[in-house]
């Protein structure tokens, strides 16, 4: 059995083979992706192909303006992430993974700060878990996500 696990580890690292999630938890290395919570963003955006497993091709690409004048980005696929309300777009040439604060507000999430270090977003359904974002310099709030489980990690 140990030889099989070792071979699977080599194959997964070399060829990015997808396996059932139970096996991924035991052999796949954890990959962490950082999302910035952006109060000025209109849509959630990810630049990570690993986040788009359930995304679907758009009939027409959606074009986004970049933070630099004249710099545009286009998404050709979109989908949902379990902890990000609304649609998330895959934009490979984005400089960051963004979560649009307005998407949370529009869907009734409560936004509150916990001291000066964390920002907590609580969903309107009491069964869903709140999301905590860790404060970084320049008043940026970040959340790390494990791409193997697609679950947010604790700040």
XYZ file of N, CA and C in Angstrom:
465
model
N 0.822 -1.194 0.000
C 0.000 0.000 0.000
C 0.869 1.262 0.000
N 1.976 1.240 0.737
C 2.859 2.402 0.783
C 3.456 2.737 -0.562
N 3.738 1.721 -1.376
C 4.286 1.935 -2.714
C 3.250 2.620 -3.591
N 1.988 2.205 -3.478
C 0.905 2.810 -4.269
C 0.764 4.295 -3.922
N 0.801 4.618 -2.638
C 0.687 6.015 -2.213
C 1.866 6.825 -2.741
N 3.071 6.261 -2.686
C 4.255 6.970 -3.183
C 4.142 7.230 -4.683
N 3.676 6.238 -5.425
C 3.507 6.414 -6.875
C 2.446 7.472 -7.153
N 1.338 7.447 -6.423
C 0.282 8.452 -6.606
C 0.805 9.858 -6.307
N 1.626 9.984 -5.278
C 2.196 11.287 -4.954
C 3.048 11.805 -6.109
N 3.860 10.955 -6.683
C 4.706 11.356 -7.811
C 3.847 11.748 -8.994
N 2.843 10.931 -9.318
C 1.963 11.241 -10.448
C 1.204 12.548 -10.239
N 0.709 12.765 -9.030
C -0.068 13.981 -8.761
C 0.815 15.214 -8.898
N 2.023 15.145 -8.423
C 2.913 16.302 -8.527
C 3.365 16.536 -9.970
N 3.583 15.459 -10.708
C 4.099 15.572 -12.064
C 3.025 15.895 -13.079
N 1.892 15.236 -13.008
C 0.868 15.353 -14.043
C -0.413 16.014 -13.572
N -0.460 16.467 -12.328
C -1.643 17.129 -11.771
C -2.903 16.285 -11.948
N -2.793 15.008 -11.660
C -3.933 14.106 -11.786
C -4.929 14.414 -10.673
N -6.210 14.490 -11.026
C -7.281 14.712 -10.048
C -7.690 13.365 -9.461
N -7.845 13.321 -8.147
C -8.268 12.098 -7.473
C -9.441 12.418 -6.580
N -10.143 11.399 -6.090
C -11.235 11.662 -5.146
C -10.729 12.460 -3.953
N -11.600 13.315 -3.398
C -11.166 14.224 -2.335
C -10.629 13.493 -1.118
N -11.150 12.310 -0.801
C -10.633 11.574 0.362
C -9.165 11.236 0.171
N -8.767 10.848 -1.037
C -7.374 10.537 -1.311
C -6.531 11.800 -1.365
N -7.091 12.877 -1.887
C -6.349 14.136 -1.973
C -5.912 14.615 -0.597
N -6.751 14.413 0.406
C -6.414 14.879 1.746
C -5.208 14.136 2.311
N -4.960 12.907 1.839
C -3.869 12.138 2.409
C -2.569 12.277 1.637
N -2.633 12.574 0.312
C -1.398 12.573 -0.446
C -1.079 13.895 -1.142
N -2.056 14.725 -1.420
C -1.796 15.948 -2.180
C -1.194 17.023 -1.283
N -0.170 17.716 -1.756
C 0.366 18.821 -0.964
C -0.662 19.956 -0.918
N -0.740 20.614 0.234
C -1.679 21.722 0.367
C -1.173 22.913 -0.430
N -2.066 23.478 -1.222
C -1.752 24.674 -1.976
C -2.659 25.778 -1.457
N -2.069 26.885 -1.102
C -2.839 27.989 -0.552
C -2.879 29.128 -1.550
N -4.073 29.682 -1.710
C -4.288 30.817 -2.593
C -4.816 31.961 -1.740
N -4.303 33.152 -1.962
C -4.721 34.317 -1.189
C -5.733 35.135 -1.980
N -6.831 35.492 -1.314
C -7.842 36.380 -1.882
C -7.819 37.702 -1.129
N -7.930 38.800 -1.868
C -8.063 40.128 -1.273
C -9.529 40.506 -1.267
N -9.996 41.038 -0.167
C -11.352 41.565 -0.090
C -11.288 42.994 -0.598
N -12.017 43.289 -1.678
C -11.906 44.573 -2.370
C -13.234 45.312 -2.310
N -13.249 46.463 -1.641
C -14.485 47.247 -1.536
C -14.818 47.964 -2.837
N -13.879 48.057 -3.755
C -14.134 48.734 -5.021
C -14.403 47.793 -6.188
N -14.280 46.492 -5.969
C -14.489 45.523 -7.049
C -15.976 45.273 -7.268
N -16.340 45.050 -8.527
C -17.734 44.751 -8.872
C -18.010 43.256 -8.902
N -16.983 42.463 -9.136
C -17.140 41.016 -9.256
C -15.997 40.298 -8.570
N -16.262 39.039 -8.181
C -15.203 38.177 -7.684
C -14.379 37.722 -8.884
N -13.049 37.694 -8.716
C -12.141 37.285 -9.787
C -11.091 36.344 -9.205
N -10.810 35.278 -9.933
C -9.678 34.421 -9.580
C -8.769 34.260 -10.789
N -7.486 34.205 -10.505
C -6.495 33.972 -11.568
C -5.961 32.548 -11.499
N -6.488 31.765 -10.566
C -6.004 30.409 -10.325
C -6.835 29.374 -11.075
N -6.233 28.650 -12.030
C -6.991 27.635 -12.761
C -7.524 26.531 -11.848
N -6.825 26.268 -10.738
C -7.274 25.208 -9.830
C -8.608 25.529 -9.160
N -8.999 26.787 -9.163
C -10.263 27.196 -8.530
C -11.451 27.052 -9.478
N -11.214 26.725 -10.727
C -12.263 26.797 -11.744
C -12.778 25.441 -12.208
N -12.585 24.410 -11.415
C -12.960 23.063 -11.818
C -14.432 22.959 -12.245
N -15.306 23.680 -11.593
C -16.737 23.619 -11.912
C -17.221 24.822 -12.724
N -16.318 25.579 -13.258
C -16.704 26.760 -14.028
C -17.146 26.357 -15.430
N -17.955 27.198 -16.033
C -18.448 26.951 -17.387
C -18.024 28.085 -18.309
N -17.876 27.734 -19.576
C -17.477 28.705 -20.587
C -18.606 29.726 -20.792
N -18.229 31.002 -20.875
C -19.191 32.069 -21.145
C -19.479 32.124 -22.653
N -20.706 32.477 -23.020
C -21.033 32.635 -24.444
C -20.195 33.753 -25.060
N -20.028 34.811 -24.291
C -19.274 35.980 -24.742
C -18.325 36.372 -23.605
N -17.038 36.583 -23.886
C -16.118 36.965 -22.801
C -16.563 38.245 -22.088
N -16.346 38.275 -20.787
C -16.643 39.473 -19.988
C -15.340 40.239 -19.816
N -15.361 41.522 -20.168
C -14.164 42.348 -20.107
C -14.214 43.214 -18.848
N -13.094 43.243 -18.136
C -12.954 44.039 -16.921
C -11.892 45.103 -17.154
N -12.080 46.270 -16.587
C -11.040 47.294 -16.598
C -10.032 46.960 -15.521
N -8.781 47.205 -15.800
C -7.744 46.942 -14.812
C -7.521 48.137 -13.917
N -6.667 47.975 -12.927
C -6.364 49.081 -12.018
C -5.469 50.114 -12.678
N -4.834 49.746 -13.779
C -4.005 50.672 -14.534
C -4.796 51.109 -15.764
N -4.841 52.404 -16.019
C -5.612 52.918 -17.158
C -5.199 52.233 -18.456
N -6.185 51.824 -19.237
C -5.918 51.182 -20.515
C -5.619 49.693 -20.428
N -5.557 49.149 -19.232
C -5.279 47.719 -19.058
C -6.589 46.986 -18.841
N -6.968 46.141 -19.800
C -8.206 45.378 -19.670
C -7.898 43.906 -19.494
N -8.822 43.222 -18.826
C -8.706 41.791 -18.602
C -10.009 41.160 -19.071
N -9.932 39.927 -19.566
C -11.135 39.251 -20.038
C -11.282 37.898 -19.370
N -12.538 37.567 -19.058
C -12.873 36.255 -18.510
C -13.626 35.470 -19.571
N -13.262 34.201 -19.740
C -13.993 33.360 -20.687
C -14.781 32.270 -19.970
N -14.560 32.128 -18.645
C -15.323 31.165 -17.857
C -15.752 31.806 -16.550
N -16.827 31.272 -15.960
C -17.288 31.740 -14.650
C -17.984 30.593 -13.934
N -18.144 30.781 -12.650
C -18.813 29.782 -11.831
C -18.986 30.304 -10.423
N -19.218 29.410 -9.504
C -19.408 29.819 -8.116
C -18.407 29.109 -7.218
N -18.081 29.775 -6.135
C -17.279 29.194 -5.068
C -18.182 29.130 -3.841
N -18.112 28.085 -3.037
C -19.079 27.901 -1.947
C -19.115 29.034 -0.917
N -18.049 29.763 -0.765
C -17.952 30.820 0.248
C -17.930 32.207 -0.378
N -18.247 32.320 -1.660
C -18.270 33.623 -2.338
C -19.623 33.775 -3.040
N -20.530 34.562 -2.486
C -21.851 34.684 -3.107
C -21.767 35.335 -4.485
N -22.625 34.913 -5.376
C -22.608 35.457 -6.720
C -21.635 34.700 -7.599
N -21.370 35.239 -8.746
C -20.533 34.605 -9.755
C -19.075 35.014 -9.571
N -18.170 34.071 -9.817
C -16.733 34.331 -9.805
C -16.210 34.107 -11.220
N -15.370 35.007 -11.680
C -14.832 34.938 -13.042
C -13.372 34.517 -13.006
N -12.993 33.687 -13.982
C -11.599 33.286 -14.139
C -10.927 34.256 -15.102
N -9.960 35.020 -14.556
C -9.228 36.018 -15.340
C -7.743 35.697 -15.181
N -7.166 34.933 -16.125
C -5.793 34.465 -15.957
C -4.746 35.564 -15.848
N -4.974 36.732 -16.452
C -3.958 37.792 -16.385
C -4.242 38.808 -15.284
N -5.092 38.456 -14.334
C -5.341 39.336 -13.187
C -4.106 39.344 -12.284
N -3.869 40.455 -11.629
C -2.714 40.531 -10.724
C -3.022 39.962 -9.345
N -4.310 39.712 -9.045
C -4.693 39.195 -7.730
C -6.014 38.454 -7.817
N -6.284 37.641 -6.799
C -7.591 37.033 -6.621
C -8.408 38.006 -5.774
N -9.565 38.405 -6.271
C -10.366 39.426 -5.588
C -11.726 38.900 -5.187
N -12.149 39.271 -3.997
C -13.521 39.047 -3.560
C -14.163 40.416 -3.427
N -15.285 40.613 -4.116
C -15.964 41.908 -4.126
C -16.839 42.046 -2.875
N -16.480 42.981 -2.015
C -17.240 43.213 -0.792
C -18.699 43.519 -1.108
N -18.955 44.247 -2.197
C -20.324 44.594 -2.589
C -21.195 43.386 -2.874
N -20.601 42.295 -3.376
C -21.365 41.057 -3.623
C -21.876 40.490 -2.303
N -21.064 40.550 -1.265
C -21.494 40.069 0.050
C -22.600 40.969 0.609
N -22.403 42.284 0.510
C -23.402 43.230 1.014
C -24.736 43.083 0.293
N -24.700 42.938 -1.023
C -25.935 42.837 -1.807
C -26.733 41.581 -1.456
N -26.089 40.572 -0.932
C -26.774 39.329 -0.583
C -27.030 39.199 0.912
N -26.934 40.316 1.620
C -27.350 40.356 3.023
C -26.338 39.894 4.045
N -25.077 39.760 3.670
C -24.069 39.377 4.650
C -23.818 40.551 5.601
N -23.696 40.246 6.881
C -23.371 41.264 7.886
C -21.854 41.456 7.909
N -21.429 42.701 7.921
C -19.998 43.021 7.908
C -19.655 43.741 9.203
N -18.704 43.209 9.932
C -18.287 43.852 11.186
C -16.800 43.624 11.398
N -16.225 44.505 12.165
C -14.795 44.353 12.453
C -14.635 43.759 13.838
N -13.565 43.012 14.003
C -13.207 42.460 15.308
C -11.877 43.092 15.662
N -11.950 44.132 16.468
C -10.736 44.867 16.801
C -10.195 45.555 15.562
N -8.904 45.686 15.494
C -8.282 46.303 14.327
C -7.635 45.266 13.420
N -7.760 43.999 13.765
C -7.048 42.964 13.027
C -7.908 42.201 12.024
N -9.164 41.947 12.332
C -9.980 41.098 11.481
C -11.264 41.780 11.044
N -11.752 41.387 9.888
C -13.059 41.786 9.396
C -13.857 40.496 9.271
N -15.054 40.468 9.834
C -15.873 39.267 9.839
C -17.089 39.479 8.951
N -17.334 38.543 8.028
C -18.521 38.560 7.187
C -19.394 37.387 7.615
N -20.629 37.689 8.018
C -21.550 36.659 8.474
C -22.685 36.523 7.473
N -22.916 35.311 6.957
C -23.972 35.119 5.964
C -25.359 35.238 6.580
N -26.372 35.528 5.752
C -27.728 35.654 6.281
C -28.286 34.322 6.795
N -27.825 33.186 6.266
C -28.274 31.892 6.775
C -27.434 31.520 7.984
N -28.114 31.204 9.067
C -27.376 30.910 10.299
C -26.578 29.613 10.207
N -26.872 28.735 9.225
C -26.165 27.458 9.125
C -24.786 27.602 8.473
N -24.572 28.655 7.703
C -23.278 28.850 7.045
C -22.302 29.524 8.008
N -21.032 29.186 7.855
C -20.003 29.724 8.745
C -19.586 31.135 8.329
N -19.313 32.001 9.300
C -18.785 33.337 8.969
C -17.389 33.229 8.369
N -17.000 34.240 7.612
C -15.661 34.315 7.046
C -14.887 35.407 7.758
N -13.683 35.103 8.176
C -12.822 36.107 8.798
C -11.713 36.475 7.820
N -11.454 37.757 7.710
C -10.384 38.265 6.855
C -9.353 38.943 7.738
N -8.092 38.644 7.519
C -6.984 39.195 8.306
C -6.525 40.511 7.700
N -6.373 41.512 8.547
C -5.918 42.815 8.079
C -4.430 42.798 7.774
N -4.071 43.403 6.645
C -2.695 43.539 6.190
C -2.357 45.032 6.135
N -1.097 45.384 5.893
C -0.763 46.804 5.726
C -1.596 47.439 4.614
N -1.738 48.733 4.648
C -2.515 49.509 3.671
C -4.003 49.188 3.705
N -4.505 48.744 4.851
C -5.922 48.445 5.046
C -6.474 47.410 4.079
N -5.649 46.466 3.676
C -6.119 45.352 2.867
C -6.529 44.216 3.790
N -7.577 43.506 3.421
C -8.013 42.336 4.172
C -7.853 41.122 3.277
N -7.288 40.043 3.810
C -6.991 38.856 3.019
C -7.598 37.609 3.645
N -7.810 36.622 2.784
C -8.294 35.312 3.218
C -7.560 34.265 2.399
N -6.977 33.282 3.039
C -6.296 32.198 2.342
C -7.263 31.032 2.160
N -7.149 30.364 1.006
C -8.026 29.251 0.661
C -7.168 28.062 0.262
N -7.533 26.876 0.761
C -6.864 25.639 0.392
C -7.468 25.152 -0.917
N -6.679 25.065 -1.975
C -7.213 24.685 -3.282
C -7.531 23.198 -3.379
N -7.039 22.387 -2.457
C -7.392 20.963 -2.469
C -8.819 20.750 -1.977
N -9.203 21.465 -0.927
C -10.540 21.281 -0.341
C -11.497 22.392 -0.735
N -10.978 23.489 -1.325
C -11.749 24.686 -1.676
C -12.331 25.353 -0.432
N -11.755 25.092 0.720
C -12.245 25.684 1.967
C -11.337 26.816 2.421
N -11.947 27.892 2.947
C -11.129 28.970 3.515
C -10.355 28.471 4.727
N -9.121 28.921 4.869
C -8.298 28.582 6.022
C -8.497 29.650 7.088
N -8.259 29.289 8.322
C -8.392 30.258 9.407
C -7.348 31.347 9.275
N -7.728 32.605 9.548
C -6.738 33.697 9.442
C -5.733 33.630 10.561
